[in-house]
Amino acid sequence: MSARVLDQLTSEEFAVSVGFLSTASALRRFLARSKEVADIRDALRQGAITEETLRRFVSSLLQEFRPGERFQHELAVAALAVALEQRGTDFAEEFLRDLSRLQRNEMGLCTLLARECLKQRTSLTKDRGKVFVLGHDDQIPFSVGSAVWGVCGTAAGPARGSLLLR
Amino acid sequence: MFEEIKLLGPAERSIVVQTRTGTAIKNVVEPEPGLQQQRHYQLLLEKYGQRWQPRKPATGGYNCAGHVWTSRRTGLFDPKDWRIILKEDGYRQLPQQERPLPGDLVLYVDQGNEEILHVGELLELRPGVAPQSESIPWVLSKFNATSGEVMHYVGDVSFWESQGFLVRIEYWTDRP
């Protein structure tokens, strides 16, 4: 499972599914509800992949970075940013902060997207009174996937709490 | 993270873009699409663009907003800035009963959060299919920073719907 959830981010099928979205905010909204991002969140939560796996995956993608040429794996990095947006770990914070601070034309879209993710992450923790840091599925008395969106209420309006997942 | 890129230092190319009233607009001149992105564009054309008429192959440097507001010099990537341009450059939204004209702008707005997803330029009003039917706007679009430019009927943009976006079309003009 681990290889598959990450490999699908570099597939042609995934790139075509993203279509013509050109703004970071629209791309973020689309990715947040995509199967590929959901798969990564699930795989992380279930321990099928680890943050170290992600670190190595990103490092392998960056091997193909060429200065002056558009980065071929922008969408994969963008998807990882969205997958990590609500994850309350040092790694997720480091990933989003470092990506958001890059100033390279070759990967401008995923940098802008990381800034959007950070804004969303900040508003989640700022606007809500209480932050629950959760460990594993068995500590959560309801479905995490739906709970995150339901509690955070991005579509349904204001919410009372937020969940950050380890 | 991203140590390899950080070591290269910043390289973000932009130009001076201001609204008519002098507000600076953030922009980025992005590189040309690589072979992979050109292929993705071809696949998207095959999937969604069977009735589109290509004007220009996949190209970098600018996006839809850069096409209509910076004469294809650079890309403007923040839809909030697009709203500022509409306001400060004196555009007005056409009411439903007012007919758009060539040169007007077509905005595709996400009804989920009122954000503009895309802006294109109206080229002409083509006759409707049936006699007496309303004419149909024919639009020039550059859908993203790596796509080409295509001409298409205003409603022939089914890809957003398939991605779960509910899109509203608005017409804006600089005419009085």
Short mmCIF file of C-alpha atoms in Angstrom, two decimals:
data_model
loop_
_atom_site.label_atom_id
_atom_site.label_comp_id
_atom_site.label_asym_id
_atom_site.label_seq_id
_atom_site.Cartn_x
_atom_site.Cartn_y
_atom_site.Cartn_z
CA MET A 1 0.00 0.00 0.00
CA SER A 2 2.74 2.45 0.95
CA ALA A 3 4.32 2.63 -2.47
CA ARG A 4 0.99 2.75 -4.24
CA VAL A 5 -0.47 5.73 -2.37
CA LEU A 6 2.61 7.79 -3.10
CA ASP A 7 3.23 6.55 -6.61
CA GLN A 8 -0.27 7.50 -7.69
CA LEU A 9 0.67 11.14 -7.07
CA THR A 10 3.12 10.99 -9.97
CA SER A 11 0.71 9.25 -12.32
CA GLU A 12 -0.69 10.70 -15.49
CA GLU A 13 -4.18 9.88 -14.27
CA PHE A 14 -3.71 12.07 -11.21
CA ALA A 15 -2.32 14.97 -13.26
CA VAL A 16 -5.28 14.80 -15.63
CA SER A 17 -7.71 14.68 -12.71
CA VAL A 18 -6.33 18.01 -11.51
CA GLY A 19 -7.26 19.40 -14.90
CA PHE A 20 -6.83 23.10 -15.45
CA LEU A 21 -6.98 24.34 -11.87
CA SER A 22 -4.55 27.22 -11.71
CA THR A 23 -5.06 28.96 -8.40
CA ALA A 24 -3.64 27.61 -5.18
CA SER A 25 -6.89 27.93 -3.28
CA ALA A 26 -8.96 26.06 -5.88
CA LEU A 27 -6.28 23.40 -6.18
CA ARG A 28 -6.22 23.01 -2.40
CA ARG A 29 -9.98 22.58 -2.23
CA PHE A 30 -9.93 20.02 -5.01
CA LEU A 31 -7.04 18.04 -3.53
CA ALA A 32 -8.61 18.09 -0.07
CA ARG A 33 -11.50 16.02 -1.38
CA SER A 34 -9.48 13.84 -3.75
CA LYS A 35 -9.08 10.12 -3.26
CA GLU A 36 -5.30 10.37 -3.56
CA VAL A 37 -4.98 12.76 -0.63
CA ALA A 38 -7.47 10.75 1.42
CA ASP A 39 -5.38 7.64 0.76
CA ILE A 40 -2.25 9.34 2.06
CA ARG A 41 -4.01 10.57 5.19
CA ASP A 42 -5.36 7.07 5.81
CA ALA A 43 -2.00 5.43 5.15
CA LEU A 44 -0.30 7.77 7.62
CA ARG A 45 -2.94 7.23 10.23
CA GLN A 46 -2.85 3.49 9.87
CA GLY A 47 0.93 3.40 9.89
CA ALA A 48 1.15 1.99 6.36
CA ILE A 49 3.51 4.85 5.61
CA THR A 50 5.49 7.03 7.98
CA GLU A 51 6.65 10.61 7.84
CA GLU A 52 10.11 9.27 7.08
CA THR A 53 8.60 7.55 4.03
CA LEU A 54 7.26 10.93 2.91
CA ARG A 55 10.61 12.59 3.50
CA ARG A 56 12.36 10.01 1.33
CA PHE A 57 9.66 10.24 -1.32
CA VAL A 58 9.98 14.01 -1.56
CA SER A 59 13.73 13.73 -1.68
CA SER A 60 13.45 11.31 -4.61
CA LEU A 61 11.10 13.68 -6.44
CA LEU A 62 13.49 16.58 -5.92
CA GLN A 63 16.22 14.63 -7.66
CA GLU A 64 14.39 15.57 -10.83
CA PHE A 65 14.38 19.29 -10.03
CA ARG A 66 16.25 21.26 -12.70
CA PRO A 67 16.88 24.98 -12.19
CA GLY A 68 15.10 27.00 -14.84
CA GLU A 69 12.76 24.16 -15.80
CA ARG A 70 9.28 23.72 -14.47
CA PHE A 71 9.32 21.08 -11.73
CA GLN A 72 7.61 17.94 -13.04
CA HIS A 73 6.32 16.81 -9.65
CA GLU A 74 4.63 19.98 -8.46
CA LEU A 75 1.25 18.31 -8.13
CA ALA A 76 2.66 15.46 -6.06
CA VAL A 77 4.26 17.90 -3.62
CA ALA A 78 1.06 19.96 -3.58
CA ALA A 79 -0.99 16.87 -2.73
CA LEU A 80 1.35 16.02 0.15
CA ALA A 81 0.98 19.57 1.48
CA VAL A 82 -2.80 19.18 1.56
CA ALA A 83 -2.52 15.73 3.12
CA LEU A 84 -0.38 17.18 5.91
CA GLU A 85 -2.40 20.35 6.43
CA GLN A 86 -4.32 19.10 9.44
CA ARG A 87 -1.63 16.87 10.85
CA GLY A 88 -0.31 18.19 14.14
CA THR A 89 3.27 16.99 13.97
CA ASP A 90 6.61 18.73 13.73
CA PHE A 91 7.18 17.08 10.38
CA ALA A 92 3.95 18.47 8.92
CA GLU A 93 4.77 21.93 10.23
CA GLU A 94 8.30 21.75 8.85
CA PHE A 95 7.09 20.51 5.47
CA LEU A 96 4.51 23.27 5.06
CA ARG A 97 6.71 26.07 6.42
CA ASP A 98 9.73 25.12 4.34
CA LEU A 99 7.70 24.68 1.18
CA SER A 100 5.86 27.96 1.70
CA ARG A 101 9.15 29.84 2.03
CA LEU A 102 10.66 28.66 -1.24
CA GLN A 103 10.96 31.36 -3.85
CA ARG A 104 11.45 29.42 -7.04
CA ASN A 105 9.59 29.91 -10.30
CA GLU A 106 9.98 26.23 -11.08
CA MET A 107 7.56 25.22 -8.33
CA GLY A 108 5.55 28.37 -7.70
CA LEU A 109 2.14 26.71 -7.55
CA CYS A 110 2.95 24.25 -4.77
CA THR A 111 4.64 27.04 -2.81
CA LEU A 112 1.49 29.14 -3.03
CA LEU A 113 -0.55 26.11 -2.10
CA ALA A 114 1.58 25.49 1.01
CA ARG A 115 0.87 29.08 2.06
CA GLU A 116 -2.86 28.41 1.65
CA CYS A 117 -2.52 25.24 3.74
CA LEU A 118 -0.71 27.16 6.48
CA LYS A 119 -3.41 29.83 6.49
CA GLN A 120 -6.04 27.15 6.86
CA ARG A 121 -4.01 25.39 9.54
CA THR A 122 -3.57 28.61 11.48
CA SER A 123 -7.23 29.50 11.25
CA LEU A 124 -8.15 26.03 12.45
CA THR A 125 -6.15 26.43 15.62
CA LYS A 126 -6.84 30.13 16.13
CA ASP A 127 -10.58 30.26 15.54
CA ARG A 128 -11.50 27.22 17.50
CA GLY A 129 -11.33 27.09 21.23
CA LYS A 130 -9.96 23.64 21.68
CA VAL A 131 -7.42 21.52 19.85
CA PHE A 132 -7.47 17.76 20.22
CA VAL A 133 -4.25 16.01 19.34
CA LEU A 134 -5.10 12.46 18.47
CA GLY A 135 -2.85 9.48 18.13
CA HIS A 136 -4.32 6.34 16.60
CA ASP A 137 -7.66 5.35 15.22
CA ASP A 138 -8.54 3.33 18.27
CA GLN A 139 -8.50 6.47 20.43
CA ILE A 140 -11.12 8.12 18.30
CA PRO A 141 -14.72 7.23 18.95
CA PHE A 142 -15.88 8.14 15.42
CA SER A 143 -14.71 8.11 11.83
CA VAL A 144 -11.73 10.42 11.60
CA GLY A 145 -12.10 11.32 7.94
CA SER A 146 -15.62 12.58 8.29
CA ALA A 147 -14.97 13.99 11.73
CA VAL A 148 -12.21 16.27 10.54
CA TRP A 149 -14.36 17.85 7.91
CA GLY A 150 -17.47 17.74 10.00
CA VAL A 151 -15.90 19.33 13.05
CA CYS A 152 -13.81 21.83 11.16
CA GLY A 153 -16.82 22.63 9.06
CA THR A 154 -15.04 24.04 6.03
CA ALA A 155 -18.17 23.56 3.98
CA ALA A 156 -20.82 23.63 6.62
CA GLY A 157 -19.87 26.82 8.41
CA PRO A 158 -18.28 27.68 11.73
CA ALA A 159 -17.15 24.92 14.00
CA ARG A 160 -16.54 24.51 17.68
CA GLY A 161 -13.32 22.53 17.74
CA SER A 162 -10.57 21.25 15.52
CA LEU A 163 -8.71 18.05 15.19
CA LEU A 164 -5.03 17.76 14.56
CA LEU A 165 -3.93 14.27 13.81
CA ARG A 166 -0.62 12.78 14.74
CA MET B 1 12.86 19.71 4.11
CA PHE B 2 13.59 20.90 0.58
CA GLU B 3 17.24 21.46 1.45
CA GLU B 4 18.23 20.82 -2.17
CA ILE B 5 16.09 23.72 -3.34
CA LYS B 6 16.97 26.04 -0.47
CA LEU B 7 20.65 25.69 -1.33
CA LEU B 8 19.95 27.08 -4.79
CA GLY B 9 18.63 30.31 -3.29
CA PRO B 10 15.64 32.33 -4.46
CA ALA B 11 14.80 32.61 -8.15
CA GLU B 12 11.34 34.07 -8.52
CA ARG B 13 10.96 36.28 -11.54
CA SER B 14 8.29 38.94 -11.59
CA ILE B 15 7.64 42.26 -13.28
CA VAL B 16 5.99 45.50 -12.20
CA VAL B 17 2.22 45.22 -12.49
CA GLN B 18 -0.10 47.83 -11.06
CA THR B 19 -3.78 48.58 -11.28
CA ARG B 20 -4.87 51.85 -12.83
CA THR B 21 -4.93 53.40 -9.37
CA GLY B 22 -1.45 52.17 -8.51
CA THR B 23 -1.97 49.08 -6.41
CA ALA B 24 0.89 46.64 -6.92
CA ILE B 25 -0.18 43.20 -8.13
CA LYS B 26 1.88 40.14 -7.25
CA ASN B 27 2.93 38.14 -10.27
CA VAL B 28 5.30 35.39 -11.34
CA VAL B 29 6.77 34.68 -14.76
CA GLU B 30 6.79 30.89 -14.65
CA PRO B 31 8.94 28.65 -16.87
CA GLU B 32 7.71 26.95 -20.01
CA PRO B 33 5.94 23.60 -19.57
CA GLY B 34 8.15 20.53 -19.80
CA LEU B 35 7.42 17.51 -21.96
CA GLN B 36 5.35 15.90 -19.22
CA GLN B 37 3.13 18.96 -18.79
CA GLN B 38 2.74 19.30 -22.54
CA ARG B 39 1.54 15.71 -22.62
CA HIS B 40 -0.91 16.31 -19.78
CA TYR B 41 -2.27 19.28 -21.70
CA GLN B 42 -2.78 17.10 -24.77
CA LEU B 43 -4.65 14.54 -22.67
CA LEU B 44 -6.86 17.27 -21.24
CA LEU B 45 -7.55 18.59 -24.72
CA GLU B 46 -8.60 15.12 -25.84
CA LYS B 47 -10.79 14.68 -22.79
CA TYR B 48 -12.52 18.05 -22.61
CA GLY B 49 -11.65 20.04 -25.70
CA GLN B 50 -13.19 18.20 -28.62
CA ARG B 51 -15.16 21.27 -29.66
CA TRP B 52 -12.45 23.75 -28.74
CA GLN B 53 -10.37 25.51 -31.34
CA PRO B 54 -6.69 25.78 -30.40
CA ARG B 55 -5.01 29.13 -30.90
CA LYS B 56 -1.63 28.42 -29.34
CA PRO B 57 0.10 25.27 -28.06
CA ALA B 58 1.05 24.70 -24.41
CA THR B 59 3.02 27.67 -23.20
CA GLY B 60 4.38 29.12 -19.96
CA GLY B 61 4.92 32.63 -18.66
CA TYR B 62 1.33 33.60 -17.97
CA ASN B 63 -2.04 32.26 -16.91
CA CYS B 64 -5.61 33.32 -17.62
CA ALA B 65 -5.37 36.52 -15.59
CA GLY B 66 -1.99 37.30 -17.12
CA HIS B 67 -3.54 36.83 -20.53
CA VAL B 68 -6.37 39.32 -20.04
CA TRP B 69 -4.68 41.86 -17.75
CA THR B 70 -0.95 41.82 -18.54
CA SER B 71 -0.91 41.13 -22.28
CA ARG B 72 0.60 37.68 -21.70
CA ARG B 73 3.67 39.04 -19.91
CA THR B 74 3.30 37.31 -16.55
CA GLY B 75 1.03 35.19 -14.38
CA LEU B 76 -1.30 36.59 -11.71
CA PHE B 77 -2.16 33.77 -9.36
CA ASP B 78 -4.20 35.28 -6.53
CA PRO B 79 -7.93 35.55 -7.28
CA LYS B 80 -8.21 38.23 -4.58
CA ASP B 81 -5.92 40.38 -6.73
CA TRP B 82 -8.21 39.74 -9.70
CA ARG B 83 -11.08 41.30 -7.76
CA ILE B 84 -8.86 44.30 -6.98
CA ILE B 85 -8.06 44.72 -10.67
CA LEU B 86 -11.73 44.56 -11.63
CA LYS B 87 -12.50 47.28 -9.12
CA GLU B 88 -9.54 49.57 -9.61
CA ASP B 89 -9.46 49.29 -13.40
CA GLY B 90 -13.09 50.33 -13.62
CA TYR B 91 -14.79 47.13 -14.71
CA ARG B 92 -18.46 46.59 -13.97
CA GLN B 93 -20.46 43.40 -13.99
CA LEU B 94 -23.12 43.22 -16.68
CA PRO B 95 -26.64 42.73 -15.45
CA GLN B 96 -28.38 39.68 -16.85
CA GLN B 97 -30.38 41.67 -19.39
CA GLU B 98 -27.34 43.47 -20.83
CA ARG B 99 -25.69 41.79 -23.78
CA PRO B 100 -21.92 41.19 -23.55
CA LEU B 101 -19.77 42.35 -26.45
CA PRO B 102 -16.41 41.28 -27.87
CA GLY B 103 -13.62 42.47 -25.59
CA ASP B 104 -15.65 41.93 -22.45
CA LEU B 105 -14.42 39.46 -19.86
CA VAL B 106 -16.00 36.16 -18.91
CA LEU B 107 -15.50 35.15 -15.30
CA TYR B 108 -16.05 31.63 -14.03
CA VAL B 109 -16.87 31.91 -10.34
CA ASP B 110 -16.90 29.05 -7.84
CA GLN B 111 -20.27 29.31 -6.14
CA GLY B 112 -18.90 27.44 -3.16
CA ASN B 113 -16.83 30.40 -2.00
CA GLU B 114 -17.35 33.10 -4.65
CA GLU B 115 -13.75 32.82 -5.78
CA ILE B 116 -12.92 33.38 -9.43
CA LEU B 117 -11.60 30.17 -10.97
CA HIS B 118 -10.90 31.50 -14.43
CA VAL B 119 -11.15 34.57 -16.61
CA GLY B 120 -11.32 34.61 -20.40
CA GLU B 121 -11.86 37.17 -23.13
CA LEU B 122 -15.05 37.25 -25.16
CA LEU B 123 -14.18 37.16 -28.88
CA GLU B 124 -17.53 37.15 -30.59
CA LEU B 125 -21.17 36.26 -30.26
CA ARG B 126 -21.92 33.27 -32.44
CA PRO B 127 -25.40 32.51 -33.72
CA GLY B 128 -27.40 30.02 -31.69
CA VAL B 129 -28.33 26.66 -33.12
CA ALA B 130 -32.02 27.32 -33.70
CA PRO B 131 -33.43 30.36 -35.50
CA GLN B 132 -34.38 33.13 -33.05
CA SER B 133 -32.27 31.52 -30.34
CA GLU B 134 -29.83 33.66 -28.41
CA SER B 135 -26.29 34.05 -29.66
CA ILE B 136 -23.59 32.16 -27.78
CA PRO B 137 -20.40 33.83 -26.54
CA TRP B 138 -17.19 32.45 -28.04
CA VAL B 139 -14.30 32.88 -25.64
CA LEU B 140 -10.50 32.90 -25.76
CA SER B 141 -9.01 31.16 -22.73
CA LYS B 142 -5.68 30.18 -21.31
CA PHE B 143 -6.84 27.83 -18.63
CA ASN B 144 -3.68 27.59 -16.57
CA ALA B 145 -0.01 28.47 -16.49
CA THR B 146 1.05 25.55 -18.67
CA SER B 147 -1.89 25.22 -21.04
CA GLY B 148 -2.17 26.62 -24.51
CA GLU B 149 -4.77 29.13 -25.61
CA VAL B 150 -8.07 27.83 -26.93
CA MET B 151 -11.31 29.28 -28.24
CA HIS B 152 -14.51 27.72 -26.95
CA TYR B 153 -18.18 28.30 -26.34
CA VAL B 154 -18.71 29.95 -23.00
CA GLY B 155 -20.40 26.92 -21.43
CA ASP B 156 -18.12 24.29 -22.90
CA VAL B 157 -16.03 23.91 -19.75
CA SER B 158 -17.30 20.71 -18.19
CA PHE B 159 -14.12 19.90 -16.28
CA TRP B 160 -14.93 22.01 -13.22
CA GLU B 161 -18.24 20.28 -12.74
CA SER B 162 -16.52 16.90 -12.89
CA GLN B 163 -14.20 18.13 -10.13
CA GLY B 164 -17.07 19.09 -7.87
CA PHE B 165 -17.05 22.84 -8.49
CA LEU B 166 -20.36 24.58 -9.05
CA VAL B 167 -19.50 27.39 -11.42
CA ARG B 168 -21.39 30.59 -12.26
CA ILE B 169 -20.59 32.62 -15.36
CA GLU B 170 -20.35 36.40 -15.05
CA TYR B 171 -19.67 39.01 -17.73
CA TRP B 172 -17.63 42.08 -16.87
CA THR B 173 -16.84 45.05 -19.06
CA ASP B 174 -14.73 48.17 -19.08
CA ARG B 175 -17.39 49.91 -21.18
CA PRO B 176 -19.42 52.66 -19.50
#
